Amino acid sequence: MTFDWLTSSHWIIFGMLVGFAIAHSGLAALRPWAEKRIGARFYRVLFALVSLSIAVPMIIYFYNHRYDGLQLWQVQGVPGVQSFVWVLSAISFFFLYPATFNLLEIAAIQKPEVHLFESGIIRVTRHPQMVGQVIWCIAHTLWLGTTFTLVTSIGLILHHLFGVWHGDRRLSARYGEAFEKVRERTSIIPFVAILEKRQTFEWKEFLRPSYVGVSIFIGLLWWAHPILVDATSRIPW
């Protein structure tokens, strides 16, 4: 068996993912130390600049090489698959960008703080970004069906699984017993804590303007998706 399909792009995207994971998780671990020295707002700006400087080229590279390697399956012509993939992708964004985050803090307009949430999407899963990333990876790997996409998805999922451990560790160090009580009442796997009666689902907590914003973002992304793909294809990476 030959490995002619194993193009250099497989290694490049995996290297980008490793670099992003080190920068992202490393800066997150340094947050308490850094905020004491440069302030919470400047740290947030630095964190965003470093993360985006790696993430944006990585997204462009993914778009331009998504069909590299071996075609493991081809389901793009199967009726209903495209709609299924779009639905999964939309659901993933509701997890990836939960309304428990304060947008003003993310933009450093307000002083960024570390919060211990137990409402909204956190009732469903304590790590919504990990769940959203897994759903996104399943949807895109199903649609594209290439080894390049599979390698990318594996890298993304591994990073977010590490983030589950790393995030819990940082919250435990910061909040101690208060976080342990939240851990007992929530679950990593979606809806498990609710099914086990350790948590309740409060649908009214989802009736917030931020969720409307996420819905609008999903609609705009669906509309702009062909434009984004065309724009990235013009960059010779």
PDB file of C-alpha atoms in Angstrom:
ATOM      1  CA  MET A   1       0.000   0.000   0.000  1.00  0.00           C
ATOM      2  CA  THR A   2       1.418   3.395  -1.000  1.00  0.00           C
ATOM      3  CA  PHE A   3       0.922   6.658   0.798  1.00  0.00           C
ATOM      4  CA  ASP A   4       1.000   8.986  -2.197  1.00  0.00           C
ATOM      5  CA  TRP A   5      -2.193  10.580  -0.895  1.00  0.00           C
ATOM      6  CA  LEU A   6      -0.401  11.735   2.287  1.00  0.00           C
ATOM      7  CA  THR A   7       0.450  15.210   1.024  1.00  0.00           C
ATOM      8  CA  SER A   8       2.564  17.737   2.925  1.00  0.00           C
ATOM      9  CA  SER A   9      -0.604  19.719   3.623  1.00  0.00           C
ATOM     10  CA  HIS A  10      -1.647  17.049   6.128  1.00  0.00           C
ATOM     11  CA  TRP A  11       1.467  17.752   8.202  1.00  0.00           C
ATOM     12  CA  ILE A  12       1.217  21.522   7.748  1.00  0.00           C
ATOM     13  CA  ILE A  13      -2.367  21.751   9.027  1.00  0.00           C
ATOM     14  CA  PHE A  14      -1.552  19.473  11.952  1.00  0.00           C
ATOM     15  CA  GLY A  15       1.460  21.646  12.767  1.00  0.00           C
ATOM     16  CA  MET A  16      -0.736  24.742  12.640  1.00  0.00           C
ATOM     17  CA  LEU A  17      -3.179  23.087  15.019  1.00  0.00           C
ATOM     18  CA  VAL A  18      -0.408  22.154  17.448  1.00  0.00           C
ATOM     19  CA  GLY A  19       0.928  25.721  17.318  1.00  0.00           C
ATOM     20  CA  PHE A  20      -2.537  27.152  17.943  1.00  0.00           C
ATOM     21  CA  ALA A  21      -3.134  24.742  20.839  1.00  0.00           C
ATOM     22  CA  ILE A  22       0.163  25.671  22.496  1.00  0.00           C
ATOM     23  CA  ALA A  23      -0.427  29.409  22.067  1.00  0.00           C
ATOM     24  CA  HIS A  24      -4.100  29.333  23.064  1.00  0.00           C
ATOM     25  CA  SER A  25      -3.842  26.989  26.048  1.00  0.00           C
ATOM     26  CA  GLY A  26      -0.483  28.395  27.097  1.00  0.00           C
ATOM     27  CA  LEU A  27      -1.774  31.960  27.239  1.00  0.00           C
ATOM     28  CA  ALA A  28      -4.889  30.750  29.081  1.00  0.00           C
ATOM     29  CA  ALA A  29      -2.671  29.103  31.705  1.00  0.00           C
ATOM     30  CA  LEU A  30      -0.629  32.297  32.055  1.00  0.00           C
ATOM     31  CA  ARG A  31      -3.707  34.486  32.542  1.00  0.00           C
ATOM     32  CA  PRO A  32      -3.462  34.976  36.347  1.00  0.00           C
ATOM     33  CA  TRP A  33       0.257  35.788  36.091  1.00  0.00           C
ATOM     34  CA  ALA A  34      -0.137  38.035  33.045  1.00  0.00           C
ATOM     35  CA  GLU A  35      -3.126  40.019  34.324  1.00  0.00           C
ATOM     36  CA  LYS A  36      -1.189  41.037  37.447  1.00  0.00           C
ATOM     37  CA  ARG A  37       1.592  42.452  35.281  1.00  0.00           C
ATOM     38  CA  ILE A  38      -0.075  43.937  32.206  1.00  0.00           C
ATOM     39  CA  GLY A  39      -3.722  44.241  33.251  1.00  0.00           C
ATOM     40  CA  ALA A  40      -6.834  42.274  32.280  1.00  0.00           C
ATOM     41  CA  ARG A  41      -7.725  44.378  29.235  1.00  0.00           C
ATOM     42  CA  PHE A  42      -4.261  44.324  27.662  1.00  0.00           C
ATOM     43  CA  TYR A  43      -4.015  40.598  28.327  1.00  0.00           C
ATOM     44  CA  ARG A  44      -7.350  40.060  26.526  1.00  0.00           C
ATOM     45  CA  VAL A  45      -6.165  42.068  23.523  1.00  0.00           C
ATOM     46  CA  LEU A  46      -2.859  40.163  23.428  1.00  0.00           C
ATOM     47  CA  PHE A  47      -4.659  36.838  23.750  1.00  0.00           C
ATOM     48  CA  ALA A  48      -7.020  37.713  20.891  1.00  0.00           C
ATOM     49  CA  LEU A  49      -4.243  38.999  18.618  1.00  0.00           C
ATOM     50  CA  VAL A  50      -2.097  35.897  19.086  1.00  0.00           C
ATOM     51  CA  SER A  51      -5.037  33.523  18.650  1.00  0.00           C
ATOM     52  CA  LEU A  52      -6.391  35.278  15.549  1.00  0.00           C
ATOM     53  CA  SER A  53      -2.957  35.597  13.942  1.00  0.00           C
ATOM     54  CA  ILE A  54      -2.755  31.796  13.944  1.00  0.00           C
ATOM     55  CA  ALA A  55      -6.429  30.919  13.488  1.00  0.00           C
ATOM     56  CA  VAL A  56      -7.138  33.082  10.416  1.00  0.00           C
ATOM     57  CA  PRO A  57      -4.270  31.669   8.270  1.00  0.00           C
ATOM     58  CA  MET A  58      -5.201  28.190   9.472  1.00  0.00           C
ATOM     59  CA  ILE A  59      -8.834  28.623   8.356  1.00  0.00           C
ATOM     60  CA  ILE A  60      -7.703  29.915   4.961  1.00  0.00           C
ATOM     61  CA  TYR A  61      -5.296  26.992   4.589  1.00  0.00           C
ATOM     62  CA  PHE A  62      -8.048  24.542   5.499  1.00  0.00           C
ATOM     63  CA  TYR A  63     -10.421  25.956   2.885  1.00  0.00           C
ATOM     64  CA  ASN A  64      -7.755  25.788   0.176  1.00  0.00           C
ATOM     65  CA  HIS A  65      -6.659  22.216   0.942  1.00  0.00           C
ATOM     66  CA  ARG A  66      -9.866  20.615   2.205  1.00  0.00           C
ATOM     67  CA  TYR A  67      -9.955  18.165  -0.719  1.00  0.00           C
ATOM     68  CA  ASP A  68      -6.310  17.091  -0.370  1.00  0.00           C
ATOM     69  CA  GLY A  69      -5.399  13.480   0.215  1.00  0.00           C
ATOM     70  CA  LEU A  70      -7.497  10.382  -0.124  1.00  0.00           C
ATOM     71  CA  GLN A  71     -11.237  10.591  -0.751  1.00  0.00           C
ATOM     72  CA  LEU A  72     -12.559   8.218   1.908  1.00  0.00           C
ATOM     73  CA  TRP A  73     -16.220   8.564   0.938  1.00  0.00           C
ATOM     74  CA  GLN A  74     -18.403  10.742  -1.270  1.00  0.00           C
ATOM     75  CA  VAL A  75     -21.886  11.605  -0.027  1.00  0.00           C
ATOM     76  CA  GLN A  76     -22.328  15.098  -1.462  1.00  0.00           C
ATOM     77  CA  GLY A  77     -24.760  13.812  -4.051  1.00  0.00           C
ATOM     78  CA  VAL A  78     -26.860  11.846  -1.571  1.00  0.00           C
ATOM     79  CA  PRO A  79     -30.281  13.470  -1.018  1.00  0.00           C
ATOM     80  CA  GLY A  80     -30.663  15.102   2.372  1.00  0.00           C
ATOM     81  CA  VAL A  81     -26.976  15.034   3.295  1.00  0.00           C
ATOM     82  CA  GLN A  82     -26.358  18.713   2.553  1.00  0.00           C
ATOM     83  CA  SER A  83     -29.338  19.787   4.661  1.00  0.00           C
ATOM     84  CA  PHE A  84     -28.204  17.474   7.470  1.00  0.00           C
ATOM     85  CA  VAL A  85     -24.705  18.966   7.386  1.00  0.00           C
ATOM     86  CA  TRP A  86     -26.063  22.515   7.477  1.00  0.00           C
ATOM     87  CA  VAL A  87     -28.324  21.699  10.440  1.00  0.00           C
ATOM     88  CA  LEU A  88     -25.407  20.134  12.338  1.00  0.00           C
ATOM     89  CA  SER A  89     -23.226  23.140  11.524  1.00  0.00           C
ATOM     90  CA  ALA A  90     -25.900  25.551  12.772  1.00  0.00           C
ATOM     91  CA  ILE A  91     -26.289  23.578  16.007  1.00  0.00           C
ATOM     92  CA  SER A  92     -22.511  23.605  16.475  1.00  0.00           C
ATOM     93  CA  PHE A  93     -22.450  27.406  16.524  1.00  0.00           C
ATOM     94  CA  PHE A  94     -25.028  27.545  19.310  1.00  0.00           C
ATOM     95  CA  PHE A  95     -22.531  25.570  21.384  1.00  0.00           C
ATOM     96  CA  LEU A  96     -19.383  27.275  20.077  1.00  0.00           C
ATOM     97  CA  TYR A  97     -20.670  30.761  20.911  1.00  0.00           C
ATOM     98  CA  PRO A  98     -22.835  30.342  24.008  1.00  0.00           C
ATOM     99  CA  ALA A  99     -24.678  33.348  25.373  1.00  0.00           C
ATOM    100  CA  THR A 100     -23.089  32.868  28.793  1.00  0.00           C
ATOM    101  CA  PHE A 101     -20.081  34.802  27.475  1.00  0.00           C
ATOM    102  CA  ASN A 102     -20.051  38.542  27.944  1.00  0.00           C
ATOM    103  CA  LEU A 103     -19.303  40.050  24.528  1.00  0.00           C
ATOM    104  CA  LEU A 104     -18.175  43.346  26.042  1.00  0.00           C
ATOM    105  CA  GLU A 105     -15.572  41.482  28.081  1.00  0.00           C
ATOM    106  CA  ILE A 106     -14.417  39.509  25.043  1.00  0.00           C
ATOM    107  CA  ALA A 107     -13.847  42.800  23.234  1.00  0.00           C
ATOM    108  CA  ALA A 108     -12.098  44.181  26.367  1.00  0.00           C
ATOM    109  CA  ILE A 109     -14.609  47.067  26.510  1.00  0.00           C
ATOM    110  CA  GLN A 110     -15.459  45.898  30.010  1.00  0.00           C
ATOM    111  CA  LYS A 111     -12.766  44.481  32.264  1.00  0.00           C
ATOM    112  CA  PRO A 112     -12.496  40.757  31.403  1.00  0.00           C
ATOM    113  CA  GLU A 113     -13.295  38.467  34.310  1.00  0.00           C
ATOM    114  CA  VAL A 114     -13.268  34.708  34.910  1.00  0.00           C
ATOM    115  CA  HIS A 115     -16.863  33.638  35.581  1.00  0.00           C
ATOM    116  CA  LEU A 116     -18.318  30.509  37.103  1.00  0.00           C
ATOM    117  CA  PHE A 117     -21.488  29.985  35.072  1.00  0.00           C
ATOM    118  CA  GLU A 118     -24.267  27.475  35.673  1.00  0.00           C
ATOM    119  CA  SER A 119     -27.038  28.708  33.416  1.00  0.00           C
ATOM    120  CA  GLY A 120     -28.159  28.497  29.814  1.00  0.00           C
ATOM    121  CA  ILE A 121     -26.074  26.169  27.693  1.00  0.00           C
ATOM    122  CA  ILE A 122     -23.888  25.279  30.714  1.00  0.00           C
ATOM    123  CA  ARG A 123     -26.868  23.326  32.077  1.00  0.00           C
ATOM    124  CA  VAL A 124     -26.663  21.179  28.946  1.00  0.00           C
ATOM    125  CA  THR A 125     -22.878  20.762  28.976  1.00  0.00           C
ATOM    126  CA  ARG A 126     -20.141  22.296  31.080  1.00  0.00           C
ATOM    127  CA  HIS A 127     -17.923  22.572  27.995  1.00  0.00           C
ATOM    128  CA  PRO A 128     -20.109  23.854  25.147  1.00  0.00           C
ATOM    129  CA  GLN A 129     -17.199  24.895  22.932  1.00  0.00           C
ATOM    130  CA  MET A 130     -15.829  21.353  22.932  1.00  0.00           C
ATOM    131  CA  VAL A 131     -19.252  19.939  22.063  1.00  0.00           C
ATOM    132  CA  GLY A 132     -19.748  22.527  19.318  1.00  0.00           C
ATOM    133  CA  GLN A 133     -16.336  21.776  17.832  1.00  0.00           C
ATOM    134  CA  VAL A 134     -17.026  18.029  17.784  1.00  0.00           C
ATOM    135  CA  ILE A 135     -20.366  18.600  16.038  1.00  0.00           C
ATOM    136  CA  TRP A 136     -18.717  20.945  13.501  1.00  0.00           C
ATOM    137  CA  CYS A 137     -15.997  18.400  12.806  1.00  0.00           C
ATOM    138  CA  ILE A 138     -18.504  15.577  12.319  1.00  0.00           C
ATOM    139  CA  ALA A 139     -20.532  17.689   9.888  1.00  0.00           C
ATOM    140  CA  HIS A 140     -17.580  18.851   7.781  1.00  0.00           C
ATOM    141  CA  THR A 141     -15.776  15.514   7.780  1.00  0.00           C
ATOM    142  CA  LEU A 142     -18.990  13.824   6.643  1.00  0.00           C
ATOM    143  CA  TRP A 143     -19.468  16.360   3.848  1.00  0.00           C
ATOM    144  CA  LEU A 144     -15.892  16.511   2.548  1.00  0.00           C
ATOM    145  CA  GLY A 145     -14.820  12.928   3.243  1.00  0.00           C
ATOM    146  CA  THR A 146     -11.080  13.495   2.731  1.00  0.00           C
ATOM    147  CA  THR A 147      -8.088  12.442   4.808  1.00  0.00           C
ATOM    148  CA  PHE A 148      -7.048  16.101   5.080  1.00  0.00           C
ATOM    149  CA  THR A 149     -10.375  17.006   6.679  1.00  0.00           C
ATOM    150  CA  LEU A 150     -10.167  13.951   8.935  1.00  0.00           C
ATOM    151  CA  VAL A 151      -6.683  14.945  10.153  1.00  0.00           C
ATOM    152  CA  THR A 152      -7.906  18.499  10.766  1.00  0.00           C
ATOM    153  CA  SER A 153     -10.933  17.265  12.703  1.00  0.00           C
ATOM    154  CA  ILE A 154      -8.861  14.893  14.834  1.00  0.00           C
ATOM    155  CA  GLY A 155      -6.474  17.729  15.697  1.00  0.00           C
ATOM    156  CA  LEU A 156      -9.308  20.102  16.596  1.00  0.00           C
ATOM    157  CA  ILE A 157     -11.081  17.516  18.739  1.00  0.00           C
ATOM    158  CA  LEU A 158      -7.885  16.548  20.582  1.00  0.00           C
ATOM    159  CA  HIS A 159      -7.220  20.212  21.357  1.00  0.00           C
ATOM    160  CA  HIS A 160     -10.718  20.733  22.720  1.00  0.00           C
ATOM    161  CA  LEU A 161     -10.607  17.524  24.778  1.00  0.00           C
ATOM    162  CA  PHE A 162      -7.410  18.830  26.337  1.00  0.00           C
ATOM    163  CA  GLY A 163      -9.264  22.104  26.869  1.00  0.00           C
ATOM    164  CA  VAL A 164     -11.884  20.251  28.928  1.00  0.00           C
ATOM    165  CA  TRP A 165      -9.240  19.079  31.380  1.00  0.00           C
ATOM    166  CA  HIS A 166      -7.335  22.351  31.271  1.00  0.00           C
ATOM    167  CA  GLY A 167     -10.435  24.497  31.751  1.00  0.00           C
ATOM    168  CA  ASP A 168     -11.689  22.471  34.710  1.00  0.00           C
ATOM    169  CA  ARG A 169      -8.230  22.580  36.251  1.00  0.00           C
ATOM    170  CA  ARG A 170      -8.037  26.372  36.008  1.00  0.00           C
ATOM    171  CA  LEU A 171     -11.558  26.874  37.378  1.00  0.00           C
ATOM    172  CA  SER A 172     -10.841  24.478  40.234  1.00  0.00           C
ATOM    173  CA  ALA A 173      -7.663  26.365  41.107  1.00  0.00           C
ATOM    174  CA  ARG A 174      -9.529  29.686  41.047  1.00  0.00           C
ATOM    175  CA  TYR A 175     -12.838  28.787  42.719  1.00  0.00           C
ATOM    176  CA  GLY A 176     -12.055  25.656  44.725  1.00  0.00           C
ATOM    177  CA  GLU A 177     -15.109  24.142  46.428  1.00  0.00           C
ATOM    178  CA  ALA A 178     -17.540  26.399  44.551  1.00  0.00           C
ATOM    179  CA  PHE A 179     -16.386  24.912  41.247  1.00  0.00           C
ATOM    180  CA  GLU A 180     -16.518  21.372  42.637  1.00  0.00           C
ATOM    181  CA  LYS A 181     -20.200  21.908  43.426  1.00  0.00           C
ATOM    182  CA  VAL A 182     -20.803  23.163  39.875  1.00  0.00           C
ATOM    183  CA  ARG A 183     -18.912  20.141  38.522  1.00  0.00           C
ATOM    184  CA  GLU A 184     -21.228  17.847  40.502  1.00  0.00           C
ATOM    185  CA  ARG A 185     -24.333  19.523  39.068  1.00  0.00           C
ATOM    186  CA  THR A 186     -23.159  19.652  35.436  1.00  0.00           C
ATOM    187  CA  SER A 187     -21.815  17.218  32.862  1.00  0.00           C
ATOM    188  CA  ILE A 188     -19.349  17.237  30.000  1.00  0.00           C
ATOM    189  CA  ILE A 189     -21.510  15.020  27.777  1.00  0.00           C
ATOM    190  CA  PRO A 190     -24.630  16.998  26.761  1.00  0.00           C
ATOM    191  CA  PHE A 191     -27.847  16.428  28.763  1.00  0.00           C
ATOM    192  CA  VAL A 192     -26.349  13.712  31.008  1.00  0.00           C
ATOM    193  CA  ALA A 193     -26.667  15.822  34.178  1.00  0.00           C
ATOM    194  CA  ILE A 194     -30.251  16.719  33.223  1.00  0.00           C
ATOM    195  CA  LEU A 195     -31.181  13.088  32.581  1.00  0.00           C
ATOM    196  CA  GLU A 196     -29.606  12.097  35.887  1.00  0.00           C
ATOM    197  CA  LYS A 197     -31.671  14.788  37.680  1.00  0.00           C
ATOM    198  CA  ARG A 198     -28.522  16.585  38.830  1.00  0.00           C
ATOM    199  CA  GLN A 199     -29.518  19.585  36.721  1.00  0.00           C
ATOM    200  CA  THR A 200     -32.661  21.120  35.256  1.00  0.00           C
ATOM    201  CA  PHE A 201     -33.264  22.554  31.796  1.00  0.00           C
ATOM    202  CA  GLU A 202     -34.511  26.138  31.953  1.00  0.00           C
ATOM    203  CA  TRP A 203     -35.649  27.024  28.432  1.00  0.00           C
ATOM    204  CA  LYS A 204     -36.394  30.629  29.462  1.00  0.00           C
ATOM    205  CA  GLU A 205     -32.648  31.198  29.912  1.00  0.00           C
ATOM    206  CA  PHE A 206     -32.279  30.805  26.154  1.00  0.00           C
ATOM    207  CA  LEU A 207     -34.668  33.702  25.447  1.00  0.00           C
ATOM    208  CA  ARG A 208     -31.857  36.222  25.359  1.00  0.00           C
ATOM    209  CA  PRO A 209     -30.766  38.775  22.735  1.00  0.00           C
ATOM    210  CA  SER A 210     -27.377  37.097  22.455  1.00  0.00           C
ATOM    211  CA  TYR A 211     -28.978  33.932  21.080  1.00  0.00           C
ATOM    212  CA  VAL A 212     -30.758  36.065  18.497  1.00  0.00           C
ATOM    213  CA  GLY A 213     -27.334  37.428  17.605  1.00  0.00           C
ATOM    214  CA  VAL A 214     -25.965  33.917  17.169  1.00  0.00           C
ATOM    215  CA  SER A 215     -28.942  33.054  14.940  1.00  0.00           C
ATOM    216  CA  ILE A 216     -28.300  36.121  12.776  1.00  0.00           C
ATOM    217  CA  PHE A 217     -24.607  35.196  12.592  1.00  0.00           C
ATOM    218  CA  ILE A 218     -25.495  31.681  11.398  1.00  0.00           C
ATOM    219  CA  GLY A 219     -27.760  33.131   8.710  1.00  0.00           C
ATOM    220  CA  LEU A 220     -25.076  35.545   7.543  1.00  0.00           C
ATOM    221  CA  LEU A 221     -22.492  32.759   7.498  1.00  0.00           C
ATOM    222  CA  TRP A 222     -24.802  30.581   5.394  1.00  0.00           C
ATOM    223  CA  TRP A 223     -25.275  33.464   2.946  1.00  0.00           C
ATOM    224  CA  ALA A 224     -21.585  34.428   2.849  1.00  0.00           C
ATOM    225  CA  HIS A 225     -20.155  30.901   2.787  1.00  0.00           C
ATOM    226  CA  PRO A 226     -19.671  30.758  -1.027  1.00  0.00           C
ATOM    227  CA  ILE A 227     -18.130  34.230  -0.956  1.00  0.00           C
ATOM    228  CA  LEU A 228     -15.683  33.218   1.782  1.00  0.00           C
ATOM    229  CA  VAL A 229     -14.669  30.045  -0.064  1.00  0.00           C
ATOM    230  CA  ASP A 230     -14.091  32.029  -3.256  1.00  0.00           C
ATOM    231  CA  ALA A 231     -12.107  34.710  -1.410  1.00  0.00           C
ATOM    232  CA  THR A 232      -9.814  32.196   0.319  1.00  0.00           C
ATOM    233  CA  SER A 233      -9.200  30.365  -2.959  1.00  0.00           C
ATOM    234  CA  ARG A 234      -7.598  33.533  -4.305  1.00  0.00           C
ATOM    235  CA  ILE A 235      -4.895  33.378  -1.622  1.00  0.00           C
ATOM    236  CA  PRO A 236      -2.069  31.117  -2.936  1.00  0.00           C
ATOM    237  CA  TRP A 237      -1.498  28.973   0.155  1.00  0.00           C
TER     238      TRP A 237
END
